[in-house]
Short mmCIF file of C-alpha atoms in Angstrom, two decimals:
data_model
loop_
_atom_site.label_atom_id
_atom_site.label_comp_id
_atom_site.label_asym_id
_atom_site.label_seq_id
_atom_site.Cartn_x
_atom_site.Cartn_y
_atom_site.Cartn_z
CA MET L 26 138.35 107.58 22.81
CA ALA L 27 139.93 110.85 24.09
CA LEU L 28 143.41 111.22 24.79
CA PRO L 29 144.54 112.54 28.35
CA ALA L 30 144.93 116.24 28.31
CA GLU L 31 148.57 116.11 29.53
CA ARG L 32 149.69 114.29 26.33
CA ALA L 33 148.72 117.07 24.02
CA PRO L 34 152.30 118.74 23.94
CA ASP L 35 153.81 115.44 22.90
CA LEU L 36 152.08 115.64 19.68
CA SER L 37 154.93 118.15 18.37
CA SER L 38 157.82 117.74 20.73
CA GLN L 39 160.06 115.77 18.31
CA PHE L 40 159.89 118.79 15.89
CA LEU L 41 160.96 121.42 18.37
CA ASN L 42 164.64 121.09 17.67
CA LYS L 43 164.10 121.69 13.89
CA PHE L 44 161.93 124.71 14.45
CA MET L 45 165.01 126.58 15.69
CA LEU L 46 165.83 127.26 11.96
CA PRO L 47 163.07 129.75 11.58
CA LYS L 48 164.01 131.63 14.74
CA ILE L 49 167.63 131.82 13.46
CA ALA L 50 166.29 133.20 10.19
CA LEU L 51 164.32 135.93 12.11
CA THR L 52 167.44 136.86 13.88
CA ILE L 53 169.59 137.08 10.75
CA ILE L 54 166.93 139.25 9.12
CA GLY L 55 167.09 141.57 12.14
CA ILE L 56 170.78 141.74 12.23
CA ALA L 57 170.96 142.32 8.48
CA SER L 58 168.37 145.22 8.92
CA LEU L 59 170.50 146.63 11.76
CA LEU L 60 173.51 146.68 9.67
CA GLY L 61 171.54 148.26 6.65
CA VAL L 62 170.27 151.06 8.96
CA THR L 63 173.94 151.58 10.20
CA VAL L 64 175.13 152.06 6.56
CA THR L 65 172.27 154.70 5.75
CA SER L 66 173.01 156.40 9.11
CA TRP L 67 176.74 156.78 8.43
CA MET L 68 175.88 158.14 4.89
CA GLU L 69 173.79 160.93 6.70
CA GLY L 70 176.70 161.53 9.15
CA VAL L 71 175.05 159.86 12.02
CA ASP L 72 177.43 157.61 14.00
CA ASN L 73 175.84 157.81 17.48
CA LEU L 74 175.06 154.03 18.51
CA TRP L 75 171.86 155.17 20.40
CA ALA L 76 170.60 157.10 17.38
CA ILE L 77 171.24 154.22 14.95
CA GLY L 78 169.49 151.80 17.40
CA ALA L 79 166.51 154.12 17.74
CA ARG L 80 166.19 154.34 13.83
CA TRP L 81 166.50 150.53 13.72
CA LEU L 82 163.88 149.98 16.24
CA PHE L 83 161.29 152.20 14.41
CA PHE L 84 162.13 150.27 11.26
CA ALA L 85 161.79 147.04 13.00
CA THR L 86 158.35 147.68 14.62
CA LEU L 87 157.04 148.99 11.36
CA GLY L 88 158.22 146.05 9.70
CA VAL L 89 156.68 143.72 12.16
CA LEU L 90 153.33 145.53 12.08
CA LEU L 91 153.44 145.35 8.22
CA GLY L 92 154.24 141.83 7.75
CA SER L 93 152.00 140.50 10.51
CA SER L 94 149.10 142.78 9.47
CA ALA L 95 149.47 141.66 5.90
CA TRP L 96 149.49 137.93 7.07
CA SER L 97 146.36 138.63 9.10
CA GLY L 98 144.57 140.80 6.53
CA PHE L 99 145.39 138.86 3.35
CA ILE L 100 146.70 135.38 3.97
CA VAL L 101 144.34 134.36 6.73
CA PRO L 102 141.12 135.23 4.96
CA TRP L 103 142.43 133.27 1.89
CA ALA L 104 143.23 130.29 4.03
CA GLN L 105 139.94 130.55 5.69
CA ARG L 106 138.08 130.55 2.49
CA VAL L 107 139.89 127.46 1.19
CA ARG L 108 139.31 125.62 4.59
CA PRO L 109 136.12 126.91 6.36
CA THR L 110 135.75 124.10 9.00
CA PRO L 111 135.24 124.28 12.71
CA GLY L 112 138.73 123.24 13.64
CA ALA L 113 140.16 125.80 11.44
CA ALA L 114 137.75 128.43 13.06
CA ARG L 115 139.21 127.69 16.57
CA PHE L 116 142.73 128.06 15.19
CA LEU L 117 142.03 131.28 13.47
CA ALA L 118 140.39 132.72 16.70
CA ALA L 119 143.50 131.65 18.62
CA GLU L 120 145.65 133.45 15.95
CA GLU L 121 143.45 136.67 16.39
CA VAL L 122 144.05 136.80 20.09
CA ARG L 123 147.76 136.56 19.70
CA PHE L 124 147.85 139.18 16.92
CA ALA L 125 145.92 141.54 19.06
CA ARG L 126 148.57 140.99 21.73
CA LEU L 127 151.33 141.49 19.23
CA HIS L 128 149.69 144.66 17.93
CA ARG L 129 149.65 146.21 21.44
CA ILE L 130 153.07 145.30 22.07
CA THR L 131 154.24 146.79 18.77
CA ALA L 132 152.22 149.87 19.11
CA ALA L 133 153.74 150.58 22.60
CA VAL L 134 157.42 149.92 21.52
CA GLY L 135 156.86 151.56 18.12
CA SER L 136 155.49 154.82 19.67
CA VAL L 137 158.64 155.24 21.65
CA ALA L 138 160.79 154.34 18.70
CA LEU L 139 159.03 156.92 16.60
CA ALA L 140 159.73 159.61 19.25
CA ALA L 141 163.34 158.65 19.21
CA TYR L 142 163.45 158.57 15.47
CA LEU L 143 162.03 162.08 15.16
CA LEU L 144 164.60 163.45 17.66
CA VAL L 145 167.31 161.76 15.55
CA THR L 146 166.12 163.12 12.24
CA LEU L 147 165.20 166.57 13.21
CA GLY L 148 168.81 167.64 13.09
CA GLY L 149 169.46 165.98 9.87
CA THR L 150 169.95 167.51 6.33
CA ASP L 151 167.22 169.98 5.42
CA TYR L 152 165.21 169.95 2.24
CA PRO L 153 161.91 171.50 0.89
CA MET L 154 158.87 169.93 2.50
CA ARG L 155 160.91 168.06 5.03
CA ALA L 156 158.69 168.90 8.07
CA TYR L 157 155.60 167.83 6.20
CA VAL L 158 157.18 164.47 5.26
CA LEU L 159 158.25 163.83 8.95
CA ALA L 160 154.78 164.89 10.07
CA ALA L 161 153.14 162.58 7.44
CA THR L 162 155.53 159.78 8.54
CA ALA L 163 154.57 160.18 12.24
CA LEU L 164 150.89 160.40 11.45
CA SER L 165 150.59 157.30 9.44
CA ALA L 166 152.92 155.24 11.79
CA LEU L 167 150.75 156.34 14.96
CA LEU L 168 147.55 155.33 13.01
CA ALA L 169 149.06 152.11 11.92
CA PHE L 170 150.03 151.42 15.69
CA TRP L 171 147.03 152.33 17.39
CA LEU L 172 143.97 151.94 15.21
CA PRO L 173 142.39 148.61 15.93
CA ALA L 174 143.33 145.72 13.60
CA ARG L 175 141.35 142.87 15.15
CA HIS L 176 139.61 141.79 11.92
CA ALA L 177 140.74 141.45 8.37
CA ARG L 178 139.86 144.99 7.19
CA GLY L 179 141.40 146.44 10.17
CA ALA L 180 144.62 144.39 9.62
CA GLN L 181 144.62 145.40 5.92
CA ARG L 182 144.37 149.12 6.87
CA ALA L 183 147.31 148.63 9.30
CA ALA L 184 149.35 146.97 6.70
CA VAL L 185 148.72 149.94 4.31
CA LEU L 186 149.52 152.65 6.88
CA ALA L 187 152.65 150.83 7.88
CA ALA L 188 153.84 150.58 4.34
CA LEU L 189 152.92 154.25 3.77
CA ALA L 190 155.20 155.23 6.85
CA LEU L 191 158.09 153.12 5.38
CA ALA L 192 157.60 154.72 2.08
CA LEU L 193 157.86 158.30 3.55
CA VAL L 194 160.88 157.29 5.68
CA ALA L 195 162.55 155.98 2.29
CA PHE L 196 161.86 159.35 0.70
CA ALA L 197 163.18 161.21 3.62
CA GLU L 198 166.37 159.09 3.78
CA VAL L 199 167.09 159.28 0.08
CA ARG L 200 167.04 163.14 0.21
CA SER L 201 169.29 163.02 3.32
CA GLU L 202 171.82 160.73 1.92
CA GLY L 203 172.57 162.76 -1.32
CA MET L 204 171.29 159.96 -3.49
CA ALA L 205 168.87 162.35 -5.27
CA VAL L 206 171.58 163.43 -7.79
CA HIS L 207 171.14 164.23 -11.46
CA GLY L 208 167.11 164.08 -11.14
CA ALA L 209 167.04 160.51 -9.78
CA LEU L 210 165.17 161.28 -6.69
CA TRP L 211 162.13 159.18 -7.61
CA ILE L 212 164.29 156.26 -8.95
CA TRP L 213 166.28 155.98 -5.68
CA THR L 214 163.15 156.60 -3.58
CA LEU L 215 161.40 153.61 -5.41
CA VAL L 216 164.44 151.37 -4.80
CA ARG L 217 164.50 152.23 -1.14
CA VAL L 218 160.81 151.85 -0.94
CA VAL L 219 160.68 148.25 -2.41
CA HIS L 220 163.82 147.46 -0.09
CA LEU L 221 162.00 148.53 3.15
CA LEU L 222 158.52 147.10 2.13
CA SER L 223 160.23 143.68 1.24
CA PHE L 224 162.03 143.69 4.57
CA GLY L 225 158.83 144.47 6.43
CA ALA L 226 156.80 141.85 4.68
CA TRP L 227 159.43 139.19 5.33
CA PHE L 228 160.31 140.27 8.93
CA GLY L 229 156.85 140.62 10.06
CA GLY L 230 155.69 137.51 8.37
CA ALA L 231 158.53 135.40 10.09
CA ALA L 232 157.51 136.86 13.32
CA TRP L 233 153.92 135.91 12.71
CA ASN L 234 154.97 132.36 11.86
CA ILE L 235 156.94 131.78 15.05
CA PHE L 236 154.90 133.67 17.62
CA ILE L 237 151.39 133.42 16.20
CA ASN L 238 150.93 130.47 13.62
CA ALA L 239 153.08 127.91 15.49
CA ALA L 240 151.85 128.76 18.98
CA SER L 241 148.19 129.01 17.90
CA GLY L 242 148.61 125.54 16.08
CA ARG L 243 149.73 123.80 19.16
CA GLU L 244 146.96 125.27 21.13
CA THR L 245 144.22 124.02 18.88
CA LEU L 246 145.82 120.94 17.39
CA CYS L 247 143.69 118.88 15.04
CA MET L 248 143.62 117.93 11.36
CA ASP L 249 141.76 121.06 10.31
CA THR L 250 144.41 123.16 12.17
CA VAL L 251 147.23 121.57 10.32
CA ILE L 252 145.84 122.17 6.93
CA ALA L 253 144.84 125.80 7.69
CA SER L 254 148.26 126.46 9.17
CA HIS L 255 149.87 124.62 6.06
CA LEU L 256 147.85 127.02 3.73
CA GLN L 257 148.94 130.18 5.66
CA LEU L 258 152.49 129.09 5.42
CA GLU L 259 152.17 128.40 1.69
CA GLY L 260 151.02 132.02 1.26
CA PHE L 261 153.91 133.32 3.16
CA ARG L 262 156.43 131.31 1.11
CA LYS L 263 154.97 133.20 -1.84
CA VAL L 264 155.68 136.30 -0.21
CA VAL L 265 159.30 135.37 0.49
CA ARG L 266 159.81 134.27 -2.94
CA VAL L 267 159.06 137.72 -4.16
CA ALA L 268 160.48 139.60 -1.05
CA PHE L 269 163.97 138.07 -0.79
CA PRO L 270 165.20 138.66 -4.43
CA ALA L 271 163.72 142.22 -4.01
CA ILE L 272 165.77 142.79 -0.92
CA VAL L 273 169.03 141.57 -2.42
CA LEU L 274 168.54 143.33 -5.85
CA THR L 275 167.71 146.63 -4.18
CA GLY L 276 170.46 146.24 -1.66
CA LEU L 277 172.98 145.68 -4.46
CA LEU L 278 171.71 148.75 -6.40
CA GLN L 279 172.12 150.91 -3.24
CA ALA L 280 175.58 149.41 -2.68
CA GLY L 281 176.42 150.28 -6.25
CA PHE L 282 175.64 153.86 -5.59
CA LEU L 283 178.25 153.81 -2.86
CA SER L 284 181.17 152.20 -4.77
CA GLY L 285 180.27 151.48 -8.31
CA LEU L 286 180.39 147.81 -7.28
CA HIS L 287 184.27 147.95 -7.07
CA LEU L 288 185.31 145.17 -4.65
CA GLY L 289 188.23 147.04 -3.43
CA VAL L 290 185.98 149.91 -2.03
CA PHE L 291 183.87 147.36 -0.23
CA VAL L 292 186.98 145.72 1.50
CA ALA L 293 188.69 149.07 2.21
CA THR L 294 185.80 150.93 3.85
CA GLY L 295 183.71 150.40 6.96
CA VAL L 296 180.43 150.91 4.97
CA GLY L 297 181.80 148.41 2.28
CA GLN L 298 182.46 145.77 4.91
CA LEU L 299 179.01 146.07 6.40
CA VAL L 300 177.58 145.55 3.09
CA LEU L 301 179.70 142.43 2.49
CA VAL L 302 178.54 141.08 5.81
CA LYS L 303 174.97 141.73 4.72
CA LEU L 304 175.53 139.76 1.58
CA GLY L 305 176.97 136.91 3.69
CA LEU L 306 173.77 137.01 5.79
CA ALA L 307 171.72 136.86 2.76
CA ALA L 308 173.48 133.76 1.66
CA ALA L 309 172.74 132.15 5.07
CA LEU L 310 169.22 133.04 4.55
CA VAL L 311 169.17 131.30 1.24
CA VAL L 312 170.49 128.16 2.74
CA ILE L 313 167.82 128.32 5.54
CA PHE L 314 165.02 129.07 3.16
CA PHE L 315 165.63 125.87 1.14
CA THR L 316 166.59 123.77 4.12
CA CYS L 317 163.46 124.51 6.19
CA PRO L 318 160.89 122.70 3.81
CA MET L 319 163.41 120.04 3.04
CA TRP L 320 163.91 119.11 6.68
CA GLY L 321 160.27 119.98 7.61
CA ALA L 322 161.62 122.62 9.96
CA CYS L 323 158.91 125.52 9.17
CA SER L 324 156.82 124.57 12.06
CA PRO L 325 157.03 122.45 15.29
CA ILE L 326 153.87 120.72 14.26
CA ALA L 327 154.08 117.70 11.76
CA GLY L 328 152.33 118.31 8.54
CA VAL L 329 152.34 122.14 8.58
CA CYS L 330 155.53 122.46 6.47
CA ASN L 331 154.84 119.34 4.39
CA LEU L 332 151.55 117.55 4.48
CA GLU L 333 153.43 114.27 3.73
CA ASP L 334 155.00 114.59 7.26
CA LEU L 335 151.67 113.58 8.84
CA ALA L 336 152.93 109.93 8.48
CA ASP L 337 155.63 110.62 11.04
CA ALA L 338 153.17 112.19 13.63
CA PRO L 339 153.53 110.43 16.95
CA VAL L 340 149.73 110.47 17.52
CA THR L 341 147.01 110.78 14.85
CA TYR L 342 145.51 114.21 14.44
CA GLU L 343 141.90 112.45 14.32
CA LEU L 344 142.50 111.51 18.10
CA SER L 345 143.68 115.06 18.81
CA ALA L 346 140.42 116.24 17.22
CA THR L 347 138.55 114.10 19.58
CA GLN L 348 140.42 115.47 22.49
CA LEU L 349 139.50 118.97 21.52
CA HIS L 350 135.83 117.93 21.29
CA GLU L 351 135.88 116.36 24.81
CA ALA L 352 137.59 119.47 26.26
CA GLY L 353 135.01 121.75 24.87
CA ARG L 354 132.19 119.89 26.71
#
């Protein structure tokens, strides 16, 4: 027996209040990254708010592209191999449509941000091969933004190109901030690269979970969708378990470069105070990371965060699958 079409949204309505936590986490990650860009800009002598905003927007768009492309190119194919069913295929097709839309938006915004970023950095500290580094950054970013990424291979390529652009940005910033002292250029570059790539993997993956995974799941709701979405979320959790400690550790290393980890320096300087705020935001993210699965708040759909939550679903997903079948006639 098919369900009336108008009842479909009710299948997940009771979970919408919990799903605010991932959105809060995405906001916190964005704010923390803005503070980080502000610190690095101040170290380079840049204190113009528009310039700092332009740099952050470039980083943010690359981060969204990196994390979402990695999800599309690596996590989705893995989940598809584990659960190759017709219901899961409809869900993945809906995700592809939304990812293509997100990629176009990221490309448009990122291209503007790239132009603004280049204008900001052109007046920065000079160093050998600086022009080549900025040109390579611009080229890799534009290719990542505009080459099609509709399928897994294209998404993997976009993720690699976005990672390359962030790595080149890391190298340029380390040179500009005076961190390349005593022959430690490559050490600090590696630290900054790990920091930026970990940020992108988490930030973009969080955006995918909210705007693509959850939205596509509600559109194609059935048991296969729940399991496929759950598998994808499990893959992302593994990424976060690596990315979050990496962000904190590399952030502390860079903060140590500023002050030698003396608390007085953190409290007495603007840069140090921003670092302390970032640490507070990191602590909030830890709480959210552990609270989401405990409360079943990772998705607005019962069962995605924890398959045991299926017992609390207001209507069985088997009936929902029947509804999809009837709608497709």
